[in-house]
mmCIF file with all atom_site columns, C-alpha atoms in Angstrom:
data_model
loop_
_atom_site.group_PDB
_atom_site.id
_atom_site.type_symbol
_atom_site.label_atom_id
_atom_site.label_alt_id
_atom_site.label_comp_id
_atom_site.label_asym_id
_atom_site.label_entity_id
_atom_site.label_seq_id
_atom_site.pdbx_PDB_ins_code
_atom_site.Cartn_x
_atom_site.Cartn_y
_atom_site.Cartn_z
_atom_site.occupancy
_atom_site.B_iso_or_equiv
_atom_site.pdbx_formal_charge
_atom_site.auth_seq_id
_atom_site.auth_comp_id
_atom_site.auth_asym_id
_atom_site.auth_atom_id
_atom_site.pdbx_PDB_model_num
ATOM 1   C CA . UNK A 1 1   ? 31.370 192.525 124.076 1.00 61.00 ? 1   UNK A CA 1
ATOM 2   C CA . UNK A 1 2   ? 33.394 189.801 125.864 1.00 69.00 ? 2   UNK A CA 1
ATOM 3   C CA . UNK A 1 3   ? 34.717 190.785 129.373 1.00 88.00 ? 3   UNK A CA 1
ATOM 4   C CA . UNK A 1 4   ? 38.236 189.929 128.492 1.00 93.00 ? 4   UNK A CA 1
ATOM 5   C CA . UNK A 1 5   ? 39.593 189.916 124.838 1.00 93.00 ? 5   UNK A CA 1
ATOM 6   C CA . UNK A 1 6   ? 42.826 188.882 123.395 1.00 93.00 ? 6   UNK A CA 1
ATOM 7   C CA . UNK A 1 7   ? 44.599 189.006 120.057 1.00 78.00 ? 7   UNK A CA 1
ATOM 8   C CA . UNK A 1 8   ? 43.079 186.055 118.132 1.00 69.00 ? 8   UNK A CA 1
ATOM 9   C CA . UNK A 1 9   ? 46.554 185.102 116.821 1.00 80.00 ? 9   UNK A CA 1
ATOM 10  C CA . UNK A 1 10  ? 48.091 183.054 115.828 1.00 92.00 ? 10  UNK A CA 1
ATOM 11  C CA . UNK A 1 11  ? 51.310 184.848 116.574 1.00 95.00 ? 11  UNK A CA 1
ATOM 12  C CA . UNK A 1 12  ? 54.648 183.701 115.061 1.00 96.00 ? 12  UNK A CA 1
ATOM 13  C CA . UNK A 1 13  ? 57.945 185.089 116.476 1.00 96.00 ? 13  UNK A CA 1
ATOM 14  C CA . UNK A 1 14  ? 61.406 184.272 115.628 1.00 97.00 ? 14  UNK A CA 1
ATOM 15  C CA . UNK A 1 15  ? 63.828 182.642 118.296 1.00 98.00 ? 15  UNK A CA 1
ATOM 16  C CA . UNK A 1 16  ? 65.446 185.456 120.428 1.00 97.00 ? 16  UNK A CA 1
ATOM 17  C CA . UNK A 1 17  ? 62.957 188.170 119.476 1.00 98.00 ? 17  UNK A CA 1
ATOM 18  C CA . UNK A 1 18  ? 60.235 189.859 121.775 1.00 97.00 ? 18  UNK A CA 1
ATOM 19  C CA . UNK A 1 19  ? 56.843 188.462 121.790 1.00 97.00 ? 19  UNK A CA 1
ATOM 20  C CA . UNK A 1 20  ? 54.247 190.767 122.716 1.00 96.00 ? 20  UNK A CA 1
ATOM 21  C CA . UNK A 1 21  ? 50.763 189.582 123.770 1.00 97.00 ? 21  UNK A CA 1
ATOM 22  C CA . UNK A 1 22  ? 48.034 191.993 124.409 1.00 96.00 ? 22  UNK A CA 1
ATOM 23  C CA . UNK A 1 23  ? 44.501 191.849 126.255 1.00 95.00 ? 23  UNK A CA 1
ATOM 24  C CA . UNK A 1 24  ? 41.873 194.288 126.885 1.00 95.00 ? 24  UNK A CA 1
ATOM 25  C CA . UNK A 1 25  ? 39.178 194.036 129.502 1.00 93.00 ? 25  UNK A CA 1
ATOM 26  C CA . UNK A 1 26  ? 35.599 195.749 130.017 1.00 90.00 ? 26  UNK A CA 1
ATOM 27  C CA . UNK A 1 27  ? 34.921 195.564 133.739 1.00 84.00 ? 27  UNK A CA 1
ATOM 28  C CA . UNK A 1 28  ? 36.555 198.483 135.342 1.00 81.00 ? 28  UNK A CA 1
ATOM 29  C CA . UNK A 1 29  ? 36.070 196.860 138.863 1.00 79.00 ? 29  UNK A CA 1
ATOM 30  C CA . UNK A 1 30  ? 38.429 194.314 137.873 1.00 82.00 ? 30  UNK A CA 1
ATOM 31  C CA . UNK A 1 31  ? 41.803 194.911 139.818 1.00 85.00 ? 31  UNK A CA 1
ATOM 32  C CA . UNK A 1 32  ? 43.836 191.622 139.477 1.00 93.00 ? 32  UNK A CA 1
ATOM 33  C CA . UNK A 1 33  ? 45.086 190.182 136.221 1.00 96.00 ? 33  UNK A CA 1
ATOM 34  C CA . UNK A 1 34  ? 46.880 187.111 135.358 1.00 97.00 ? 34  UNK A CA 1
ATOM 35  C CA . UNK A 1 35  ? 48.692 185.282 132.466 1.00 98.00 ? 35  UNK A CA 1
ATOM 36  C CA . UNK A 1 36  ? 48.587 181.661 131.992 1.00 98.00 ? 36  UNK A CA 1
ATOM 37  C CA . UNK A 1 37  ? 50.606 179.602 129.662 1.00 98.00 ? 37  UNK A CA 1
ATOM 38  C CA . UNK A 1 38  ? 48.977 176.339 128.422 1.00 98.00 ? 38  UNK A CA 1
ATOM 39  C CA . UNK A 1 39  ? 50.741 173.841 126.373 1.00 98.00 ? 39  UNK A CA 1
ATOM 40  C CA . UNK A 1 40  ? 48.799 171.493 123.970 1.00 95.00 ? 40  UNK A CA 1
ATOM 41  C CA . UNK A 1 41  ? 46.992 168.851 126.091 1.00 93.00 ? 41  UNK A CA 1
ATOM 42  C CA . UNK A 1 42  ? 48.061 170.225 129.349 1.00 96.00 ? 42  UNK A CA 1
ATOM 43  C CA . UNK A 1 43  ? 46.276 172.363 131.942 1.00 97.00 ? 43  UNK A CA 1
ATOM 44  C CA . UNK A 1 44  ? 46.967 176.231 132.397 1.00 98.00 ? 44  UNK A CA 1
ATOM 45  C CA . UNK A 1 45  ? 50.040 177.181 134.404 1.00 98.00 ? 45  UNK A CA 1
ATOM 46  C CA . UNK A 1 46  ? 50.262 180.495 136.080 1.00 97.00 ? 46  UNK A CA 1
ATOM 47  C CA . UNK A 1 47  ? 53.228 182.635 134.903 1.00 97.00 ? 47  UNK A CA 1
ATOM 48  C CA . UNK A 1 48  ? 52.531 186.130 135.855 1.00 97.00 ? 48  UNK A CA 1
ATOM 49  C CA . UNK A 1 49  ? 50.139 188.059 138.082 1.00 96.00 ? 49  UNK A CA 1
ATOM 50  C CA . UNK A 1 50  ? 49.731 191.897 138.193 1.00 96.00 ? 50  UNK A CA 1
ATOM 51  C CA . UNK A 1 51  ? 47.602 194.142 140.488 1.00 94.00 ? 51  UNK A CA 1
ATOM 52  C CA . UNK A 1 52  ? 48.731 197.735 139.974 1.00 93.00 ? 52  UNK A CA 1
ATOM 53  C CA . UNK A 1 53  ? 49.507 200.060 137.136 1.00 94.00 ? 53  UNK A CA 1
ATOM 54  C CA . UNK A 1 54  ? 52.726 199.662 135.491 1.00 96.00 ? 54  UNK A CA 1
ATOM 55  C CA . UNK A 1 55  ? 55.278 196.969 134.763 1.00 96.00 ? 55  UNK A CA 1
ATOM 56  C CA . UNK A 1 56  ? 56.068 193.837 136.545 1.00 97.00 ? 56  UNK A CA 1
ATOM 57  C CA . UNK A 1 57  ? 59.153 191.800 135.551 1.00 97.00 ? 57  UNK A CA 1
ATOM 58  C CA . UNK A 1 58  ? 60.120 188.204 136.453 1.00 96.00 ? 58  UNK A CA 1
ATOM 59  C CA . UNK A 1 59  ? 62.942 186.741 134.447 1.00 97.00 ? 59  UNK A CA 1
ATOM 60  C CA . UNK A 1 60  ? 62.260 187.011 130.701 1.00 98.00 ? 60  UNK A CA 1
ATOM 61  C CA . UNK A 1 61  ? 58.473 187.941 131.364 1.00 98.00 ? 61  UNK A CA 1
ATOM 62  C CA . UNK A 1 62  ? 57.141 191.377 131.832 1.00 98.00 ? 62  UNK A CA 1
ATOM 63  C CA . UNK A 1 63  ? 53.549 192.048 132.564 1.00 98.00 ? 63  UNK A CA 1
ATOM 64  C CA . UNK A 1 64  ? 52.005 195.573 132.048 1.00 97.00 ? 64  UNK A CA 1
ATOM 65  C CA . UNK A 1 65  ? 48.736 196.779 133.291 1.00 96.00 ? 65  UNK A CA 1
ATOM 66  C CA . UNK A 1 66  ? 47.063 200.162 132.164 1.00 95.00 ? 66  UNK A CA 1
ATOM 67  C CA . UNK A 1 67  ? 43.822 200.560 134.112 1.00 92.00 ? 67  UNK A CA 1
ATOM 68  C CA . UNK A 1 68  ? 42.872 203.816 132.483 1.00 92.00 ? 68  UNK A CA 1
ATOM 69  C CA . UNK A 1 69  ? 43.137 202.104 129.038 1.00 93.00 ? 69  UNK A CA 1
ATOM 70  C CA . UNK A 1 70  ? 41.854 198.875 130.409 1.00 93.00 ? 70  UNK A CA 1
ATOM 71  C CA . UNK A 1 71  ? 44.718 197.029 128.856 1.00 94.00 ? 71  UNK A CA 1
ATOM 72  C CA . UNK A 1 72  ? 47.134 194.221 130.041 1.00 96.00 ? 72  UNK A CA 1
ATOM 73  C CA . UNK A 1 73  ? 50.112 192.939 128.142 1.00 97.00 ? 73  UNK A CA 1
ATOM 74  C CA . UNK A 1 74  ? 52.751 190.320 128.389 1.00 98.00 ? 74  UNK A CA 1
ATOM 75  C CA . UNK A 1 75  ? 56.196 190.597 126.932 1.00 98.00 ? 75  UNK A CA 1
ATOM 76  C CA . UNK A 1 76  ? 58.399 187.610 126.548 1.00 98.00 ? 76  UNK A CA 1
ATOM 77  C CA . UNK A 1 77  ? 62.131 188.663 125.924 1.00 98.00 ? 77  UNK A CA 1
ATOM 78  C CA . UNK A 1 78  ? 64.639 186.327 124.130 1.00 98.00 ? 78  UNK A CA 1
ATOM 79  C CA . UNK A 1 79  ? 61.952 184.098 123.173 1.00 98.00 ? 79  UNK A CA 1
ATOM 80  C CA . UNK A 1 80  ? 62.591 180.260 122.993 1.00 97.00 ? 80  UNK A CA 1
ATOM 81  C CA . UNK A 1 81  ? 61.106 177.362 121.116 1.00 96.00 ? 81  UNK A CA 1
ATOM 82  C CA . UNK A 1 82  ? 59.866 176.173 124.646 1.00 97.00 ? 82  UNK A CA 1
ATOM 83  C CA . UNK A 1 83  ? 57.599 179.293 124.938 1.00 98.00 ? 83  UNK A CA 1
ATOM 84  C CA . UNK A 1 84  ? 55.376 178.081 122.071 1.00 98.00 ? 84  UNK A CA 1
ATOM 85  C CA . UNK A 1 85  ? 52.151 177.693 123.689 1.00 97.00 ? 85  UNK A CA 1
ATOM 86  C CA . UNK A 1 86  ? 48.724 179.192 124.191 1.00 97.00 ? 86  UNK A CA 1
ATOM 87  C CA . UNK A 1 87  ? 48.836 182.292 126.524 1.00 97.00 ? 87  UNK A CA 1
ATOM 88  C CA . UNK A 1 88  ? 45.668 183.091 128.472 1.00 97.00 ? 88  UNK A CA 1
ATOM 89  C CA . UNK A 1 89  ? 44.832 186.323 130.015 1.00 97.00 ? 89  UNK A CA 1
ATOM 90  C CA . UNK A 1 90  ? 42.384 186.368 132.935 1.00 96.00 ? 90  UNK A CA 1
ATOM 91  C CA . UNK A 1 91  ? 40.784 189.050 135.083 1.00 94.00 ? 91  UNK A CA 1
ATOM 92  C CA . UNK A 1 92  ? 39.567 188.469 138.584 1.00 91.00 ? 92  UNK A CA 1
ATOM 93  C CA . UNK A 1 93  ? 35.942 189.610 138.948 1.00 82.00 ? 93  UNK A CA 1
ATOM 94  C CA . UNK A 1 94  ? 35.720 192.107 141.841 1.00 75.00 ? 94  UNK A CA 1
ATOM 95  C CA . UNK A 1 95  ? 34.516 190.486 144.993 1.00 74.00 ? 95  UNK A CA 1
ATOM 96  C CA . UNK A 1 96  ? 34.417 187.024 143.555 1.00 75.00 ? 96  UNK A CA 1
ATOM 97  C CA . UNK A 1 97  ? 36.979 184.361 143.301 1.00 77.00 ? 97  UNK A CA 1
ATOM 98  C CA . UNK A 1 98  ? 36.121 184.089 139.567 1.00 88.00 ? 98  UNK A CA 1
ATOM 99  C CA . UNK A 1 99  ? 38.646 184.253 136.807 1.00 91.00 ? 99  UNK A CA 1
ATOM 100 C CA . UNK A 1 100 ? 37.301 185.422 133.353 1.00 93.00 ? 100 UNK A CA 1
ATOM 101 C CA . UNK A 1 101 ? 39.423 184.169 130.673 1.00 95.00 ? 101 UNK A CA 1
ATOM 102 C CA . UNK A 1 102 ? 40.219 185.504 127.038 1.00 95.00 ? 102 UNK A CA 1
ATOM 103 C CA . UNK A 1 103 ? 40.109 183.171 124.252 1.00 94.00 ? 103 UNK A CA 1
ATOM 104 C CA . UNK A 1 104 ? 43.834 182.864 124.268 1.00 95.00 ? 104 UNK A CA 1
ATOM 105 C CA . UNK A 1 105 ? 46.694 183.650 121.783 1.00 96.00 ? 105 UNK A CA 1
ATOM 106 C CA . UNK A 1 106 ? 48.685 180.755 120.237 1.00 96.00 ? 106 UNK A CA 1
ATOM 107 C CA . UNK A 1 107 ? 52.423 181.760 120.073 1.00 97.00 ? 107 UNK A CA 1
ATOM 108 C CA . UNK A 1 108 ? 54.716 179.980 118.072 1.00 97.00 ? 108 UNK A CA 1
ATOM 109 C CA . UNK A 1 109 ? 58.454 180.484 118.419 1.00 97.00 ? 109 UNK A CA 1
ATOM 110 C CA . UNK A 1 110 ? 60.443 179.781 115.086 1.00 95.00 ? 110 UNK A CA 1
ATOM 111 C CA . UNK A 1 111 ? 64.031 178.441 115.651 1.00 91.00 ? 111 UNK A CA 1
ATOM 112 C CA . UNK B 2 1   ? 54.481 171.013 148.130 1.00 71.00 ? 1   UNK B CA 1
ATOM 113 C CA . UNK B 2 2   ? 52.248 168.838 145.957 1.00 84.00 ? 2   UNK B CA 1
ATOM 114 C CA . UNK B 2 3   ? 50.064 170.571 143.486 1.00 95.00 ? 3   UNK B CA 1
ATOM 115 C CA . UNK B 2 4   ? 46.448 170.274 142.716 1.00 98.00 ? 4   UNK B CA 1
ATOM 116 C CA . UNK B 2 5   ? 45.444 166.687 141.918 1.00 98.00 ? 5   UNK B CA 1
ATOM 117 C CA . UNK B 2 6   ? 42.343 165.642 139.897 1.00 98.00 ? 6   UNK B CA 1
ATOM 118 C CA . UNK B 2 7   ? 40.748 162.280 139.390 1.00 98.00 ? 7   UNK B CA 1
ATOM 119 C CA . UNK B 2 8   ? 40.066 160.618 137.084 1.00 98.00 ? 8   UNK B CA 1
ATOM 120 C CA . UNK B 2 9   ? 42.259 162.000 134.337 1.00 98.00 ? 9   UNK B CA 1
ATOM 121 C CA . UNK B 2 10  ? 40.121 160.751 131.564 1.00 98.00 ? 10  UNK B CA 1
ATOM 122 C CA . UNK B 2 11  ? 36.447 159.518 131.520 1.00 97.00 ? 11  UNK B CA 1
ATOM 123 C CA . UNK B 2 12  ? 34.159 158.268 128.710 1.00 98.00 ? 12  UNK B CA 1
ATOM 124 C CA . UNK B 2 13  ? 30.421 158.271 129.518 1.00 98.00 ? 13  UNK B CA 1
ATOM 125 C CA . UNK B 2 14  ? 27.148 157.904 127.624 1.00 98.00 ? 14  UNK B CA 1
ATOM 126 C CA . UNK B 2 15  ? 24.453 160.544 127.258 1.00 98.00 ? 15  UNK B CA 1
ATOM 127 C CA . UNK B 2 16  ? 22.203 160.515 130.005 1.00 98.00 ? 16  UNK B CA 1
ATOM 128 C CA . UNK B 2 17  ? 24.552 159.164 132.543 1.00 98.00 ? 17  UNK B CA 1
ATOM 129 C CA . UNK B 2 18  ? 25.914 161.150 135.480 1.00 98.00 ? 18  UNK B CA 1
ATOM 130 C CA . UNK B 2 19  ? 29.621 161.606 136.452 1.00 98.00 ? 19  UNK B CA 1
ATOM 131 C CA . UNK B 2 20  ? 31.491 162.745 139.582 1.00 98.00 ? 20  UNK B CA 1
ATOM 132 C CA . UNK B 2 21  ? 34.909 164.501 139.315 1.00 98.00 ? 21  UNK B CA 1
ATOM 133 C CA . UNK B 2 22  ? 37.276 164.981 142.237 1.00 98.00 ? 22  UNK B CA 1
ATOM 134 C CA . UNK B 2 23  ? 39.719 167.658 143.046 1.00 98.00 ? 23  UNK B CA 1
ATOM 135 C CA . UNK B 2 24  ? 42.269 167.909 145.880 1.00 98.00 ? 24  UNK B CA 1
ATOM 136 C CA . UNK B 2 25  ? 43.749 171.366 146.374 1.00 98.00 ? 25  UNK B CA 1
ATOM 137 C CA . UNK B 2 26  ? 47.265 172.312 147.251 1.00 97.00 ? 26  UNK B CA 1
ATOM 138 C CA . UNK B 2 27  ? 47.922 171.650 151.001 1.00 96.00 ? 27  UNK B CA 1
ATOM 139 C CA . UNK B 2 28  ? 46.643 174.593 153.010 1.00 94.00 ? 28  UNK B CA 1
ATOM 140 C CA . UNK B 2 29  ? 44.486 176.059 150.141 1.00 95.00 ? 29  UNK B CA 1
ATOM 141 C CA . UNK B 2 30  ? 40.960 176.227 151.048 1.00 94.00 ? 30  UNK B CA 1
ATOM 142 C CA . UNK B 2 31  ? 39.290 177.807 148.023 1.00 95.00 ? 31  UNK B CA 1
ATOM 143 C CA . UNK B 2 32  ? 38.492 175.543 145.098 1.00 97.00 ? 32  UNK B CA 1
ATOM 144 C CA . UNK B 2 33  ? 37.252 176.625 141.643 1.00 96.00 ? 33  UNK B CA 1
ATOM 145 C CA . UNK B 2 34  ? 36.078 174.649 138.844 1.00 98.00 ? 34  UNK B CA 1
ATOM 146 C CA . UNK B 2 35  ? 36.251 175.498 135.097 1.00 97.00 ? 35  UNK B CA 1
ATOM 147 C CA . UNK B 2 36  ? 35.013 173.960 131.956 1.00 98.00 ? 36  UNK B CA 1
ATOM 148 C CA . UNK B 2 37  ? 37.258 174.272 128.919 1.00 98.00 ? 37  UNK B CA 1
ATOM 149 C CA . UNK B 2 38  ? 36.053 173.562 125.297 1.00 96.00 ? 38  UNK B CA 1
ATOM 150 C CA . UNK B 2 39  ? 37.534 174.586 121.966 1.00 93.00 ? 39  UNK B CA 1
ATOM 151 C CA . UNK B 2 40  ? 34.363 176.727 121.201 1.00 90.00 ? 40  UNK B CA 1
ATOM 152 C CA . UNK B 2 41  ? 33.843 178.487 124.506 1.00 92.00 ? 41  UNK B CA 1
ATOM 153 C CA . UNK B 2 42  ? 37.216 178.555 126.120 1.00 93.00 ? 42  UNK B CA 1
ATOM 154 C CA . UNK B 2 43  ? 37.547 178.463 129.720 1.00 96.00 ? 43  UNK B CA 1
ATOM 155 C CA . UNK B 2 44  ? 34.332 179.148 131.662 1.00 96.00 ? 44  UNK B CA 1
ATOM 156 C CA . UNK B 2 45  ? 33.929 179.553 135.268 1.00 95.00 ? 45  UNK B CA 1
ATOM 157 C CA . UNK B 2 46  ? 31.440 176.756 136.956 1.00 97.00 ? 46  UNK B CA 1
ATOM 158 C CA . UNK B 2 47  ? 31.647 177.511 140.668 1.00 95.00 ? 47  UNK B CA 1
ATOM 159 C CA . UNK B 2 48  ? 33.878 178.198 143.554 1.00 95.00 ? 48  UNK B CA 1
ATOM 160 C CA . UNK B 2 49  ? 33.761 176.682 147.035 1.00 96.00 ? 49  UNK B CA 1
ATOM 161 C CA . UNK B 2 50  ? 35.380 177.860 150.180 1.00 95.00 ? 50  UNK B CA 1
ATOM 162 C CA . UNK B 2 51  ? 35.036 176.255 153.704 1.00 94.00 ? 51  UNK B CA 1
ATOM 163 C CA . UNK B 2 52  ? 32.433 174.004 152.358 1.00 96.00 ? 52  UNK B CA 1
ATOM 164 C CA . UNK B 2 53  ? 30.281 176.749 151.050 1.00 96.00 ? 53  UNK B CA 1
ATOM 165 C CA . UNK B 2 54  ? 29.514 177.691 147.500 1.00 96.00 ? 54  UNK B CA 1
ATOM 166 C CA . UNK B 2 55  ? 30.465 181.395 147.275 1.00 93.00 ? 55  UNK B CA 1
ATOM 167 C CA . UNK B 2 56  ? 30.031 181.973 143.588 1.00 92.00 ? 56  UNK B CA 1
ATOM 168 C CA . UNK B 2 57  ? 28.380 180.203 140.659 1.00 94.00 ? 57  UNK B CA 1
ATOM 169 C CA . UNK B 2 58  ? 28.828 180.636 136.817 1.00 94.00 ? 58  UNK B CA 1
ATOM 170 C CA . UNK B 2 59  ? 26.076 180.374 134.129 1.00 94.00 ? 59  UNK B CA 1
ATOM 171 C CA . UNK B 2 60  ? 25.644 176.763 133.826 1.00 97.00 ? 60  UNK B CA 1
ATOM 172 C CA . UNK B 2 61  ? 22.450 174.704 134.181 1.00 97.00 ? 61  UNK B CA 1
ATOM 173 C CA . UNK B 2 62  ? 21.588 173.045 137.379 1.00 97.00 ? 62  UNK B CA 1
ATOM 174 C CA . UNK B 2 63  ? 22.860 169.609 136.162 1.00 98.00 ? 63  UNK B CA 1
ATOM 175 C CA . UNK B 2 64  ? 26.255 170.965 137.086 1.00 98.00 ? 64  UNK B CA 1
ATOM 176 C CA . UNK B 2 65  ? 26.561 170.790 140.876 1.00 98.00 ? 65  UNK B CA 1
ATOM 177 C CA . UNK B 2 66  ? 29.460 170.510 143.415 1.00 98.00 ? 66  UNK B CA 1
ATOM 178 C CA . UNK B 2 67  ? 30.499 170.386 146.862 1.00 98.00 ? 67  UNK B CA 1
ATOM 179 C CA . UNK B 2 68  ? 33.429 170.703 149.144 1.00 98.00 ? 68  UNK B CA 1
ATOM 180 C CA . UNK B 2 69  ? 34.376 168.724 152.183 1.00 98.00 ? 69  UNK B CA 1
ATOM 181 C CA . UNK B 2 70  ? 36.042 169.689 155.447 1.00 97.00 ? 70  UNK B CA 1
ATOM 182 C CA . UNK B 2 71  ? 39.545 168.810 154.218 1.00 96.00 ? 71  UNK B CA 1
ATOM 183 C CA . UNK B 2 72  ? 38.931 171.211 151.465 1.00 97.00 ? 72  UNK B CA 1
ATOM 184 C CA . UNK B 2 73  ? 38.790 168.434 148.747 1.00 98.00 ? 73  UNK B CA 1
ATOM 185 C CA . UNK B 2 74  ? 35.980 169.189 146.142 1.00 98.00 ? 74  UNK B CA 1
ATOM 186 C CA . UNK B 2 75  ? 33.927 167.106 143.942 1.00 98.00 ? 75  UNK B CA 1
ATOM 187 C CA . UNK B 2 76  ? 31.647 168.247 140.958 1.00 98.00 ? 76  UNK B CA 1
ATOM 188 C CA . UNK B 2 77  ? 28.822 166.197 139.705 1.00 98.00 ? 77  UNK B CA 1
ATOM 189 C CA . UNK B 2 78  ? 27.107 166.445 136.115 1.00 98.00 ? 78  UNK B CA 1
ATOM 190 C CA . UNK B 2 79  ? 24.017 164.589 135.820 1.00 96.00 ? 79  UNK B CA 1
ATOM 191 C CA . UNK B 2 80  ? 22.040 163.732 132.688 1.00 97.00 ? 80  UNK B CA 1
ATOM 192 C CA . UNK B 2 81  ? 25.135 164.010 130.425 1.00 98.00 ? 81  UNK B CA 1
ATOM 193 C CA . UNK B 2 82  ? 24.688 165.576 127.054 1.00 98.00 ? 82  UNK B CA 1
ATOM 194 C CA . UNK B 2 83  ? 27.209 165.499 124.086 1.00 98.00 ? 83  UNK B CA 1
ATOM 195 C CA . UNK B 2 84  ? 27.943 169.203 124.717 1.00 97.00 ? 84  UNK B CA 1
ATOM 196 C CA . UNK B 2 85  ? 29.264 168.280 128.155 1.00 98.00 ? 85  UNK B CA 1
ATOM 197 C CA . UNK B 2 86  ? 32.384 166.965 126.539 1.00 98.00 ? 86  UNK B CA 1
ATOM 198 C CA . UNK B 2 87  ? 35.286 169.016 127.708 1.00 98.00 ? 87  UNK B CA 1
ATOM 199 C CA . UNK B 2 88  ? 38.235 169.398 129.917 1.00 98.00 ? 88  UNK B CA 1
ATOM 200 C CA . UNK B 2 89  ? 37.218 170.022 133.487 1.00 98.00 ? 89  UNK B CA 1
ATOM 201 C CA . UNK B 2 90  ? 39.801 171.966 135.565 1.00 98.00 ? 90  UNK B CA 1
ATOM 202 C CA . UNK B 2 91  ? 39.857 172.960 139.178 1.00 98.00 ? 91  UNK B CA 1
ATOM 203 C CA . UNK B 2 92  ? 42.014 175.431 140.749 1.00 97.00 ? 92  UNK B CA 1
ATOM 204 C CA . UNK B 2 93  ? 42.922 176.262 144.145 1.00 96.00 ? 93  UNK B CA 1
ATOM 205 C CA . UNK B 2 94  ? 43.733 179.481 146.050 1.00 93.00 ? 94  UNK B CA 1
ATOM 206 C CA . UNK B 2 95  ? 45.373 180.290 149.382 1.00 90.00 ? 95  UNK B CA 1
ATOM 207 C CA . UNK B 2 96  ? 43.498 182.306 151.794 1.00 86.00 ? 96  UNK B CA 1
ATOM 208 C CA . UNK B 2 97  ? 43.936 185.860 151.297 1.00 85.00 ? 97  UNK B CA 1
ATOM 209 C CA . UNK B 2 98  ? 45.511 185.426 147.866 1.00 87.00 ? 98  UNK B CA 1
ATOM 210 C CA . UNK B 2 99  ? 44.220 185.733 144.476 1.00 90.00 ? 99  UNK B CA 1
ATOM 211 C CA . UNK B 2 100 ? 46.335 183.493 142.449 1.00 93.00 ? 100 UNK B CA 1
ATOM 212 C CA . UNK B 2 101 ? 44.652 180.319 141.247 1.00 95.00 ? 101 UNK B CA 1
ATOM 213 C CA . UNK B 2 102 ? 46.646 177.196 140.633 1.00 97.00 ? 102 UNK B CA 1
ATOM 214 C CA . UNK B 2 103 ? 45.206 174.550 138.096 1.00 98.00 ? 103 UNK B CA 1
ATOM 215 C CA . UNK B 2 104 ? 45.283 170.841 138.388 1.00 98.00 ? 104 UNK B CA 1
ATOM 216 C CA . UNK B 2 105 ? 45.824 168.607 135.282 1.00 98.00 ? 105 UNK B CA 1
ATOM 217 C CA . UNK B 2 106 ? 42.086 168.413 134.585 1.00 98.00 ? 106 UNK B CA 1
ATOM 218 C CA . UNK B 2 107 ? 39.859 165.484 133.762 1.00 98.00 ? 107 UNK B CA 1
ATOM 219 C CA . UNK B 2 108 ? 39.056 164.979 130.161 1.00 98.00 ? 108 UNK B CA 1
ATOM 220 C CA . UNK B 2 109 ? 35.353 163.935 129.828 1.00 98.00 ? 109 UNK B CA 1
ATOM 221 C CA . UNK B 2 110 ? 33.975 162.422 126.553 1.00 98.00 ? 110 UNK B CA 1
ATOM 222 C CA . UNK B 2 111 ? 30.161 161.868 126.102 1.00 98.00 ? 111 UNK B CA 1
ATOM 223 C CA . UNK B 2 112 ? 29.299 159.503 123.504 1.00 98.00 ? 112 UNK B CA 1
#
């Protein structure tokens, strides 16, 4: 079992709708989670970090963490074509500055 | 504040050669981590340096090595290149006491 798993995708969402991206993790010791956005040919860009159970909102983005279920999600409200990218979920290994990434979910927002 | 910089951006090498990649972290950041990204394996952790010391290492062969200098700049070296080493090599920096890692633009290495 991979340490961090994401929906394989691809995911297609109409413009203006809510895009929902999901991620599960196996290491119960992981405390910190991150969502990165990666445009084709570019490097990952950090868009959200979450450390405690519940929701964290930043603009159109909401990250959700449920440690009991070992589940992390990212909601993108009012999706825009510029949100089309691959979204990477990452967990920080307890005690190490090491991120473990999921395989990524390719999101396409259709105008 | 300037972001993470990596040089060179693109590199073409031949099997058996060696290569050195450079990374300059965000000013004030002292932790530098290196990752390899390939279509098949995704993003994989190589190693992490803090205050010139390697603190963590991933599951890569000894051909992959790195170091960090007193100004926090880091280099990674790959010796005896193999075709499978073709990848995007990314470095990320982190501020002391923080967890967020910020990536540089990457070095695209092609081994022929």
